[in-house]
């Protein structure tokens, strides 16, 4: 049996992080940001549970045009990105399912909005089931001072990782008709980067509203359990976030550490007060011609909590062989990954991998117990092998994963190294 991998959403509180098994460990690319050009590129930390990243499983088609606007030049970039995960599905997907995997992006960049090197970025991502709009304004700064950015973002995404139901022995997750409309306004301050350390702080206001497939606000799911922390049709929160990263990359090894902490501040009526912490550590070492990468990620949230804030486990960014969030979701999470890469020929590599993850018994502490009601196990192990072919356009990967229920999943991806960025 081969199962399609649903396209991961991007609606969680923490930013998407690429998994260590999605790239060659000795050639780490710059970390992608939802608002490009805000800061110098950071070394990419390991994968993030609870929020599946957008995997590098995409091929991009697009065009770029530069337009003169007064004394400034405006760059207009259009992308059409098609997730290729369904290519090996047996039987073939229906046409509607294939169309749902297509995402288009339009980006507009103005390098000097008021003639003083202020940068304006506008990004629009639109798919059949989700959308994302980002407007970012960045003030110029000397190299030794912090970079200030003002960001407005609105997204609409299906809530599958927490409220979806596992199907086909947990190899995929189905929708229960719950979507999240998220509006955020904030300020980001990024400290000047050093050779190994990065640091950033942000303060933002978030307005989160669950909606059904018809776009109507809902406060409860189909079984009558609350979707918000407040019990109303929406949640409001003011979040202070601190993120620090460390990267030590050498010819034969690397070490990366990423720490993120979010604090909900009680500054507006009925706002959520919580503390959410996540830490990810990855280590890679060269063993002769081969390379071994291991990573460990843990997270915790205390205080007020809505179900959509839970750490969701399962999928391409955490435990392969499972659907998005099909392992479980809880206030705690612990995920481990290990991948061993062997060169087979010129530009051709083979890999063996094993992933495991657990909610550490914390699913019952999530409001409404969505994971327990869906029968998710709370612990999962996936393992498999893959073939990676390096080409001029990027890396082509075919991974074959099996979960604890002996169900198999194919992952077919083309990492163009910049699609959609």
mmCIF file of N, CA and C in Angstrom, residues 302-371:
data_model
loop_
_atom_site.group_PDB
_atom_site.id
_atom_site.type_symbol
_atom_site.label_atom_id
_atom_site.label_comp_id
_atom_site.label_asym_id
_atom_site.label_seq_id
_atom_site.Cartn_x
_atom_site.Cartn_y
_atom_site.Cartn_z
ATOM 1 N N UNK A 302 2.522 25.357 29.244
ATOM 2 C CA UNK A 302 1.814 25.426 30.518
ATOM 3 C C UNK A 302 0.939 26.677 30.512
ATOM 4 N N UNK A 303 -0.114 26.650 31.331
ATOM 5 C CA UNK A 303 -1.019 27.787 31.408
ATOM 6 C C UNK A 303 -2.224 27.604 30.515
ATOM 7 N N UNK A 304 -2.839 28.720 30.113
ATOM 8 C CA UNK A 304 -4.002 28.660 29.224
ATOM 9 C C UNK A 304 -3.613 28.016 27.901
ATOM 10 N N UNK A 305 -4.574 27.284 27.332
ATOM 11 C CA UNK A 305 -4.248 26.567 26.102
ATOM 12 C C UNK A 305 -5.510 26.278 25.311
ATOM 13 N N UNK A 306 -5.448 26.528 24.028
ATOM 14 C CA UNK A 306 -6.487 26.095 23.096
ATOM 15 C C UNK A 306 -6.018 24.811 22.424
ATOM 16 N N UNK A 307 -6.929 23.959 21.962
ATOM 17 C CA UNK A 307 -6.503 22.703 21.339
ATOM 18 C C UNK A 307 -5.534 22.893 20.177
ATOM 19 N N UNK A 308 -5.711 23.954 19.379
ATOM 20 C CA UNK A 308 -4.855 24.148 18.207
ATOM 21 C C UNK A 308 -3.419 24.496 18.578
ATOM 22 N N UNK A 309 -3.135 24.792 19.863
ATOM 23 C CA UNK A 309 -1.771 25.085 20.292
ATOM 24 C C UNK A 309 -0.985 23.838 20.678
ATOM 25 N N UNK A 310 -1.626 22.682 20.695
ATOM 26 C CA UNK A 310 -0.952 21.455 21.111
ATOM 27 C C UNK A 310 0.165 21.092 20.140
ATOM 28 N N UNK A 311 1.174 20.400 20.651
ATOM 29 C CA UNK A 311 2.237 19.862 19.803
ATOM 30 C C UNK A 311 1.690 18.629 19.089
ATOM 31 N N UNK A 312 1.594 18.689 17.771
ATOM 32 C CA UNK A 312 1.101 17.567 16.982
ATOM 33 C C UNK A 312 2.283 16.749 16.472
ATOM 34 N N UNK A 313 2.170 15.443 16.565
ATOM 35 C CA UNK A 313 3.268 14.533 16.238
ATOM 36 C C UNK A 313 2.823 13.602 15.121
ATOM 37 N N UNK A 314 3.674 13.460 14.118
ATOM 38 C CA UNK A 314 3.399 12.581 12.998
ATOM 39 C C UNK A 314 3.453 13.329 11.683
ATOM 40 N N UNK A 315 4.077 12.710 10.689
ATOM 41 C CA UNK A 315 4.161 13.314 9.373
ATOM 42 C C UNK A 315 5.583 13.513 8.921
ATOM 43 N N UNK A 316 5.729 14.165 7.788
ATOM 44 C CA UNK A 316 7.031 14.328 7.150
ATOM 45 C C UNK A 316 8.013 15.095 8.013
ATOM 46 N N UNK A 317 7.540 16.032 8.831
ATOM 47 C CA UNK A 317 8.448 16.834 9.642
ATOM 48 C C UNK A 317 8.780 16.239 10.980
ATOM 49 N N UNK A 318 8.195 15.091 11.349
ATOM 50 C CA UNK A 318 8.470 14.538 12.672
ATOM 51 C C UNK A 318 8.643 13.026 12.614
ATOM 52 N N UNK A 319 7.551 12.271 12.465
ATOM 53 C CA UNK A 319 7.631 10.810 12.406
ATOM 54 C C UNK A 319 7.072 10.364 11.062
ATOM 55 N N UNK A 320 7.955 9.988 10.159
ATOM 56 C CA UNK A 320 7.531 9.536 8.842
ATOM 57 C C UNK A 320 6.850 8.171 8.934
ATOM 58 N N UNK A 321 5.940 7.927 8.009
ATOM 59 C CA UNK A 321 5.124 6.721 8.051
ATOM 60 C C UNK A 321 3.749 6.972 8.632
ATOM 61 N N UNK A 322 3.553 8.144 9.235
ATOM 62 C CA UNK A 322 2.275 8.529 9.827
ATOM 63 C C UNK A 322 1.737 9.774 9.121
ATOM 64 N N UNK A 323 0.417 9.952 9.206
ATOM 65 C CA UNK A 323 -0.187 11.160 8.694
ATOM 66 C C UNK A 323 0.104 12.344 9.589
ATOM 67 N N UNK A 324 -0.279 13.513 9.135
ATOM 68 C CA UNK A 324 -0.036 14.746 9.876
ATOM 69 C C UNK A 324 -0.771 14.712 11.215
ATOM 70 N N UNK A 325 -0.014 14.681 12.310
ATOM 71 C CA UNK A 325 -0.595 14.641 13.643
ATOM 72 C C UNK A 325 -1.229 13.318 14.009
ATOM 73 N N UNK A 326 -1.001 12.243 13.231
ATOM 74 C CA UNK A 326 -1.671 10.966 13.470
ATOM 75 C C UNK A 326 -1.108 10.210 14.660
ATOM 76 N N UNK A 327 0.092 10.542 15.117
ATOM 77 C CA UNK A 327 0.641 9.889 16.315
ATOM 78 C C UNK A 327 -0.052 10.418 17.560
ATOM 79 N N UNK A 328 -0.234 11.727 17.651
ATOM 80 C CA UNK A 328 -0.897 12.312 18.806
ATOM 81 C C UNK A 328 -0.638 13.796 18.892
ATOM 82 N N UNK A 329 -1.251 14.421 19.892
ATOM 83 C CA UNK A 329 -1.039 15.840 20.163
ATOM 84 C C UNK A 329 -1.202 16.061 21.657
ATOM 85 N N UNK A 330 -0.296 16.850 22.250
ATOM 86 C CA UNK A 330 -0.341 17.031 23.691
ATOM 87 C C UNK A 330 0.330 18.314 24.130
ATOM 88 N N UNK A 331 0.348 18.511 25.446
ATOM 89 C CA UNK A 331 1.055 19.652 26.026
ATOM 90 C C UNK A 331 2.562 19.431 26.026
ATOM 91 N N UNK A 332 2.979 18.186 25.922
ATOM 92 C CA UNK A 332 4.398 17.845 25.875
ATOM 93 C C UNK A 332 4.670 17.056 24.607
ATOM 94 N N UNK A 333 5.905 17.069 24.160
ATOM 95 C CA UNK A 333 6.297 16.215 23.045
ATOM 96 C C UNK A 333 7.791 15.929 23.132
ATOM 97 N N UNK A 334 8.158 14.792 22.605
ATOM 98 C CA UNK A 334 9.563 14.403 22.492
ATOM 99 C C UNK A 334 9.705 13.596 21.215
ATOM 100 N N UNK A 335 10.590 14.040 20.332
ATOM 101 C CA UNK A 335 10.767 13.403 19.028
ATOM 102 C C UNK A 335 12.245 13.190 18.763
ATOM 103 N N UNK A 336 12.586 11.998 18.297
ATOM 104 C CA UNK A 336 13.958 11.679 17.927
ATOM 105 C C UNK A 336 14.028 11.200 16.491
ATOM 106 N N UNK A 337 15.087 11.579 15.795
ATOM 107 C CA UNK A 337 15.298 11.181 14.403
ATOM 108 C C UNK A 337 16.737 10.745 14.211
ATOM 109 N N UNK A 338 16.909 9.774 13.340
ATOM 110 C CA UNK A 338 18.251 9.309 12.998
ATOM 111 C C UNK A 338 18.253 8.920 11.524
ATOM 112 N N UNK A 339 19.251 9.411 10.784
ATOM 113 C CA UNK A 339 19.360 9.087 9.364
ATOM 114 C C UNK A 339 20.816 8.841 9.007
ATOM 115 N N UNK A 340 21.040 7.746 8.299
ATOM 116 C CA UNK A 340 22.386 7.333 7.895
ATOM 117 C C UNK A 340 22.449 7.361 6.372
ATOM 118 N N UNK A 341 23.326 8.205 5.834
ATOM 119 C CA UNK A 341 23.421 8.418 4.393
ATOM 120 C C UNK A 341 24.692 7.789 3.848
ATOM 121 N N UNK A 342 24.548 7.046 2.739
ATOM 122 C CA UNK A 342 25.669 6.336 2.120
ATOM 123 C C UNK A 342 25.748 6.733 0.647
ATOM 124 N N UNK A 343 26.918 7.141 0.157
ATOM 125 C CA UNK A 343 27.050 7.424 -1.280
ATOM 126 C C UNK A 343 27.016 6.131 -2.086
ATOM 127 N N UNK A 344 26.196 6.116 -3.139
ATOM 128 C CA UNK A 344 26.075 4.935 -3.989
ATOM 129 C C UNK A 344 26.806 5.104 -5.310
ATOM 130 N N UNK A 345 26.773 6.301 -5.843
ATOM 131 C CA UNK A 345 27.451 6.621 -7.096
ATOM 132 C C UNK A 345 27.570 8.133 -7.154
ATOM 133 N N UNK A 346 28.116 8.631 -8.256
ATOM 134 C CA UNK A 346 28.226 10.071 -8.399
ATOM 135 C C UNK A 346 26.832 10.695 -8.383
ATOM 136 N N UNK A 347 26.636 11.655 -7.490
ATOM 137 C CA UNK A 347 25.368 12.373 -7.332
ATOM 138 C C UNK A 347 24.214 11.480 -6.882
ATOM 139 N N UNK A 348 24.513 10.286 -6.393
ATOM 140 C CA UNK A 348 23.464 9.371 -5.943
ATOM 141 C C UNK A 348 23.771 8.891 -4.531
ATOM 142 N N UNK A 349 22.789 9.014 -3.635
ATOM 143 C CA UNK A 349 22.949 8.614 -2.240
ATOM 144 C C UNK A 349 21.791 7.716 -1.822
ATOM 145 N N UNK A 350 22.080 6.824 -0.896
ATOM 146 C CA UNK A 350 21.051 6.019 -0.260
ATOM 147 C C UNK A 350 21.004 6.336 1.224
ATOM 148 N N UNK A 351 19.868 6.129 1.851
ATOM 149 C CA UNK A 351 19.744 6.460 3.267
ATOM 150 C C UNK A 351 18.866 5.451 3.979
ATOM 151 N N UNK A 352 19.168 5.262 5.255
ATOM 152 C CA UNK A 352 18.333 4.512 6.179
ATOM 153 C C UNK A 352 17.928 5.464 7.292
ATOM 154 N N UNK A 353 16.671 5.415 7.713
ATOM 155 C CA UNK A 353 16.236 6.359 8.743
ATOM 156 C C UNK A 353 15.266 5.687 9.710
ATOM 157 N N UNK A 354 15.196 6.272 10.903
ATOM 158 C CA UNK A 354 14.221 5.860 11.907
ATOM 159 C C UNK A 354 13.768 7.096 12.674
ATOM 160 N N UNK A 355 12.468 7.250 12.834
ATOM 161 C CA UNK A 355 11.881 8.358 13.579
ATOM 162 C C UNK A 355 11.003 7.797 14.688
ATOM 163 N N UNK A 356 10.945 8.480 15.801
ATOM 164 C CA UNK A 356 10.032 8.099 16.870
ATOM 165 C C UNK A 356 9.568 9.353 17.596
ATOM 166 N N UNK A 357 8.357 9.308 18.134
ATOM 167 C CA UNK A 357 7.813 10.463 18.828
ATOM 168 C C UNK A 357 6.770 10.064 19.843
ATOM 169 N N UNK A 358 6.618 10.886 20.884
ATOM 170 C CA UNK A 358 5.664 10.606 21.950
ATOM 171 C C UNK A 358 5.115 11.912 22.505
ATOM 172 N N UNK A 359 3.853 11.869 22.955
ATOM 173 C CA UNK A 359 3.279 13.017 23.659
ATOM 174 C C UNK A 359 3.491 12.922 25.161
ATOM 175 N N UNK A 360 4.220 11.904 25.611
ATOM 176 C CA UNK A 360 4.580 11.713 27.018
ATOM 177 C C UNK A 360 3.346 11.678 27.920
ATOM 178 N N UNK A 361 2.265 11.134 27.403
ATOM 179 C CA UNK A 361 1.045 10.995 28.190
ATOM 180 C C UNK A 361 0.304 12.285 28.458
ATOM 181 N N UNK A 362 0.601 13.337 27.705
ATOM 182 C CA UNK A 362 0.001 14.649 27.979
ATOM 183 C C UNK A 362 -1.237 14.940 27.146
ATOM 184 N N UNK A 363 -1.686 13.990 26.314
ATOM 185 C CA UNK A 363 -2.841 14.250 25.448
ATOM 186 C C UNK A 363 -4.098 14.531 26.258
ATOM 187 N N UNK A 364 -4.238 13.891 27.418
ATOM 188 C CA UNK A 364 -5.451 14.080 28.221
ATOM 189 C C UNK A 364 -5.536 15.470 28.835
ATOM 190 N N UNK A 365 -4.441 16.221 28.813
ATOM 191 C CA UNK A 365 -4.439 17.566 29.378
ATOM 192 C C UNK A 365 -4.756 18.641 28.340
ATOM 193 N N UNK A 366 -4.995 18.236 27.097
ATOM 194 C CA UNK A 366 -5.408 19.180 26.058
ATOM 195 C C UNK A 366 -6.919 19.360 26.150
ATOM 196 N N UNK A 367 -7.436 20.590 26.165
ATOM 197 C CA UNK A 367 -8.883 20.796 26.266
ATOM 198 C C UNK A 367 -9.648 20.020 25.201
ATOM 199 N N UNK A 368 -10.646 19.262 25.643
ATOM 200 C CA UNK A 368 -11.453 18.471 24.731
ATOM 201 C C UNK A 368 -10.871 17.121 24.375
ATOM 202 N N UNK A 369 -9.639 16.835 24.771
ATOM 203 C CA UNK A 369 -8.975 15.557 24.485
ATOM 204 C C UNK A 369 -9.116 15.130 23.021
ATOM 205 N N UNK A 370 -8.755 15.983 22.062
ATOM 206 C CA UNK A 370 -8.974 15.612 20.655
ATOM 207 C C UNK A 370 -8.200 14.370 20.228
ATOM 208 N N UNK A 371 -6.975 14.202 20.704
ATOM 209 C CA UNK A 371 -6.187 13.038 20.286
ATOM 210 C C UNK A 371 -6.782 11.743 20.822
#
